[in-house]
């Protein structure tokens, strides 16, 4: 298939919506599954070295999955171009190492419901970074209004903690999660920029693998250990690897062929899926159905839709 034909397929609005929604479903399940994984691998919330090691193993698997699948699809082994190696390194640091060390530590110190809503900050940060730093887009009143609504939702979820789950705001939990989304925003814009010079699937695969190796090495050096409790640990790790391999690969392809806003508007489903899955898997139904959580989720979802609103003529 030629590059032009790929471009036609990946810019079709139904394809963008369905693919982005699938990515959001995968991402929404990440926090609950990670929290279950901590229990299965006997990783304590305060055992940061083991948390980092656990994250590293996941992303090594994710990287190998992407490289393997991409090689089969392209009928040749994926190897990044020499000039793209620095891009792989930059992405590995922002999208995997920095973002996910912070994310995994944050997940260990708060609920799955809170993680799902706070993680939506990445959408608003990505627009800000795209507008003010990378100059991919222009600032509009819709982006300003939507961002304010979204941040009010996040503010509600972190300042009314005692009313929601009995747990107040924690810098090691909610605070560090907000910082991780800022790293994610830079990563998204880097992907759009770097994919002009290298296939996004190749970029994703190698940045996951090398980022995972860095985290695993760091975790081991700091004394991290994993103690699998049963054989169910294996499919759990494989699923976590697939979340990253599948979601980020498809998301990277969408970002390559579309405006950041056109893709990230679907991100309103991310907190929705995350809250629902946390309620089902982690038994956080009471928190998920709290009036504060519902209002926060609504504000975030509306904010994402408004901030990414585009003229109909801009959609294909």
PDB file of N, CA, C and O in Angstrom, residues 270-298:
ATOM      1  N   UNK A 270     -11.248   8.382  27.517  1.00  0.00           N
ATOM      2  CA  UNK A 270     -10.229   7.786  28.385  1.00  0.00           C
ATOM      3  C   UNK A 270     -10.653   7.778  29.849  1.00  0.00           C
ATOM      4  O   UNK A 270     -10.676   6.718  30.490  1.00  0.00           O
ATOM      5  N   UNK A 271     -10.993   8.944  30.450  1.00  0.00           N
ATOM      6  CA  UNK A 271     -11.425   8.914  31.847  1.00  0.00           C
ATOM      7  C   UNK A 271     -12.725   8.150  32.052  1.00  0.00           C
ATOM      8  O   UNK A 271     -12.931   7.535  33.103  1.00  0.00           O
ATOM      9  N   UNK A 272     -13.606   8.175  31.053  1.00  0.00           N
ATOM     10  CA  UNK A 272     -14.871   7.448  31.172  1.00  0.00           C
ATOM     11  C   UNK A 272     -14.607   5.944  31.287  1.00  0.00           C
ATOM     12  O   UNK A 272     -15.113   5.265  32.191  1.00  0.00           O
ATOM     13  N   UNK A 273     -13.812   5.410  30.362  1.00  0.00           N
ATOM     14  CA  UNK A 273     -13.464   3.991  30.415  1.00  0.00           C
ATOM     15  C   UNK A 273     -12.729   3.661  31.711  1.00  0.00           C
ATOM     16  O   UNK A 273     -12.977   2.633  32.342  1.00  0.00           O
ATOM     17  N   UNK A 274     -11.793   4.537  32.100  1.00  0.00           N
ATOM     18  CA  UNK A 274     -10.993   4.280  33.296  1.00  0.00           C
ATOM     19  C   UNK A 274     -11.823   4.195  34.545  1.00  0.00           C
ATOM     20  O   UNK A 274     -11.623   3.300  35.394  1.00  0.00           O
ATOM     21  N   UNK A 275     -12.772   5.118  34.711  1.00  0.00           N
ATOM     22  CA  UNK A 275     -13.634   5.117  35.894  1.00  0.00           C
ATOM     23  C   UNK A 275     -14.517   3.872  35.922  1.00  0.00           C
ATOM     24  O   UNK A 275     -14.667   3.217  36.961  1.00  0.00           O
ATOM     25  N   UNK A 276     -15.099   3.522  34.784  1.00  0.00           N
ATOM     26  CA  UNK A 276     -15.974   2.349  34.708  1.00  0.00           C
ATOM     27  C   UNK A 276     -15.204   1.070  35.026  1.00  0.00           C
ATOM     28  O   UNK A 276     -15.650   0.223  35.811  1.00  0.00           O
ATOM     29  N   UNK A 277     -14.022   0.924  34.423  1.00  0.00           N
ATOM     30  CA  UNK A 277     -13.229  -0.294  34.638  1.00  0.00           C
ATOM     31  C   UNK A 277     -12.720  -0.362  36.077  1.00  0.00           C
ATOM     32  O   UNK A 277     -12.682  -1.444  36.684  1.00  0.00           O
ATOM     33  N   UNK A 278     -12.342   0.774  36.654  1.00  0.00           N
ATOM     34  CA  UNK A 278     -11.898   0.796  38.054  1.00  0.00           C
ATOM     35  C   UNK A 278     -13.026   0.375  38.986  1.00  0.00           C
ATOM     36  O   UNK A 278     -12.810  -0.346  39.966  1.00  0.00           O
ATOM     37  N   UNK A 279     -14.229   0.842  38.682  1.00  0.00           N
ATOM     38  CA  UNK A 279     -15.384   0.483  39.501  1.00  0.00           C
ATOM     39  C   UNK A 279     -15.647  -1.022  39.449  1.00  0.00           C
ATOM     40  O   UNK A 279     -15.953  -1.647  40.470  1.00  0.00           O
ATOM     41  N   UNK A 280     -15.485  -1.607  38.262  1.00  0.00           N
ATOM     42  CA  UNK A 280     -15.771  -3.037  38.089  1.00  0.00           C
ATOM     43  C   UNK A 280     -14.648  -3.912  38.641  1.00  0.00           C
ATOM     44  O   UNK A 280     -14.896  -4.846  39.412  1.00  0.00           O
ATOM     45  N   UNK A 281     -13.415  -3.602  38.262  1.00  0.00           N
ATOM     46  CA  UNK A 281     -12.293  -4.475  38.610  1.00  0.00           C
ATOM     47  C   UNK A 281     -11.777  -4.251  40.029  1.00  0.00           C
ATOM     48  O   UNK A 281     -11.445  -5.202  40.739  1.00  0.00           O
ATOM     49  N   UNK A 282     -11.708  -2.986  40.453  1.00  0.00           N
ATOM     50  CA  UNK A 282     -11.130  -2.669  41.762  1.00  0.00           C
ATOM     51  C   UNK A 282     -12.185  -2.493  42.854  1.00  0.00           C
ATOM     52  O   UNK A 282     -11.837  -2.228  44.005  1.00  0.00           O
ATOM     53  N   UNK A 283     -13.444  -2.601  42.496  1.00  0.00           N
ATOM     54  CA  UNK A 283     -14.495  -2.433  43.486  1.00  0.00           C
ATOM     55  C   UNK A 283     -14.623  -1.007  43.981  1.00  0.00           C
ATOM     56  O   UNK A 283     -14.977  -0.764  45.137  1.00  0.00           O
ATOM     57  N   UNK A 284     -14.328  -0.031  43.102  1.00  0.00           N
ATOM     58  CA  UNK A 284     -14.395   1.375  43.489  1.00  0.00           C
ATOM     59  C   UNK A 284     -15.708   2.011  43.037  1.00  0.00           C
ATOM     60  O   UNK A 284     -15.765   3.188  42.686  1.00  0.00           O
ATOM     61  N   UNK A 285     -16.771   1.215  43.068  1.00  0.00           N
ATOM     62  CA  UNK A 285     -18.068   1.691  42.606  1.00  0.00           C
ATOM     63  C   UNK A 285     -18.574   2.887  43.381  1.00  0.00           C
ATOM     64  O   UNK A 285     -19.159   3.814  42.807  1.00  0.00           O
ATOM     65  N   UNK A 286     -18.370   2.890  44.700  1.00  0.00           N
ATOM     66  CA  UNK A 286     -18.854   4.003  45.530  1.00  0.00           C
ATOM     67  C   UNK A 286     -18.173   5.304  45.136  1.00  0.00           C
ATOM     68  O   UNK A 286     -18.827   6.353  45.005  1.00  0.00           O
ATOM     69  N   UNK A 287     -16.865   5.243  44.940  1.00  0.00           N
ATOM     70  CA  UNK A 287     -16.127   6.434  44.535  1.00  0.00           C
ATOM     71  C   UNK A 287     -16.489   6.843  43.111  1.00  0.00           C
ATOM     72  O   UNK A 287     -16.639   8.026  42.807  1.00  0.00           O
ATOM     73  N   UNK A 288     -16.654   5.851  42.233  1.00  0.00           N
ATOM     74  CA  UNK A 288     -16.947   6.130  40.833  1.00  0.00           C
ATOM     75  C   UNK A 288     -18.307   6.798  40.652  1.00  0.00           C
ATOM     76  O   UNK A 288     -18.496   7.584  39.729  1.00  0.00           O
ATOM     77  N   UNK A 289     -19.258   6.473  41.523  1.00  0.00           N
ATOM     78  CA  UNK A 289     -20.607   7.035  41.402  1.00  0.00           C
ATOM     79  C   UNK A 289     -20.832   8.231  42.316  1.00  0.00           C
ATOM     80  O   UNK A 289     -21.957   8.752  42.405  1.00  0.00           O
ATOM     81  N   UNK A 290     -19.795   8.670  43.016  1.00  0.00           N
ATOM     82  CA  UNK A 290     -19.900   9.873  43.847  1.00  0.00           C
ATOM     83  C   UNK A 290     -20.261  11.073  42.982  1.00  0.00           C
ATOM     84  O   UNK A 290     -19.835  11.184  41.831  1.00  0.00           O
ATOM     85  N   UNK A 291     -21.036  11.996  43.526  1.00  0.00           N
ATOM     86  CA  UNK A 291     -21.422  13.182  42.777  1.00  0.00           C
ATOM     87  C   UNK A 291     -20.203  13.987  42.355  1.00  0.00           C
ATOM     88  O   UNK A 291     -20.161  14.570  41.274  1.00  0.00           O
ATOM     89  N   UNK A 292     -19.151  13.995  43.205  1.00  0.00           N
ATOM     90  CA  UNK A 292     -17.926  14.727  42.875  1.00  0.00           C
ATOM     91  C   UNK A 292     -17.218  14.087  41.678  1.00  0.00           C
ATOM     92  O   UNK A 292     -16.737  14.780  40.775  1.00  0.00           O
ATOM     93  N   UNK A 293     -17.154  12.766  41.682  1.00  0.00           N
ATOM     94  CA  UNK A 293     -16.508  12.063  40.574  1.00  0.00           C
ATOM     95  C   UNK A 293     -17.270  12.267  39.276  1.00  0.00           C
ATOM     96  O   UNK A 293     -16.686  12.517  38.218  1.00  0.00           O
ATOM     97  N   UNK A 294     -18.587  12.157  39.332  1.00  0.00           N
ATOM     98  CA  UNK A 294     -19.404  12.305  38.123  1.00  0.00           C
ATOM     99  C   UNK A 294     -19.287  13.711  37.542  1.00  0.00           C
ATOM    100  O   UNK A 294     -19.174  13.879  36.322  1.00  0.00           O
ATOM    101  N   UNK A 295     -19.312  14.726  38.423  1.00  0.00           N
ATOM    102  CA  UNK A 295     -19.169  16.103  37.939  1.00  0.00           C
ATOM    103  C   UNK A 295     -17.777  16.325  37.368  1.00  0.00           C
ATOM    104  O   UNK A 295     -17.612  16.952  36.316  1.00  0.00           O
ATOM    105  N   UNK A 296     -16.761  15.805  38.066  1.00  0.00           N
ATOM    106  CA  UNK A 296     -15.380  15.954  37.600  1.00  0.00           C
ATOM    107  C   UNK A 296     -15.198  15.297  36.244  1.00  0.00           C
ATOM    108  O   UNK A 296     -14.596  15.874  35.325  1.00  0.00           O
ATOM    109  N   UNK A 297     -15.738  14.083  36.085  1.00  0.00           N
ATOM    110  CA  UNK A 297     -15.620  13.364  34.819  1.00  0.00           C
ATOM    111  C   UNK A 297     -16.350  14.106  33.701  1.00  0.00           C
ATOM    112  O   UNK A 297     -15.868  14.186  32.569  1.00  0.00           O
ATOM    113  N   UNK A 298     -17.512  14.685  34.022  1.00  0.00           N
ATOM    114  CA  UNK A 298     -18.280  15.437  33.035  1.00  0.00           C
ATOM    115  C   UNK A 298     -17.515  16.685  32.596  1.00  0.00           C
ATOM    116  O   UNK A 298     -17.426  16.984  31.397  1.00  0.00           O
TER     117      UNK A 298
END
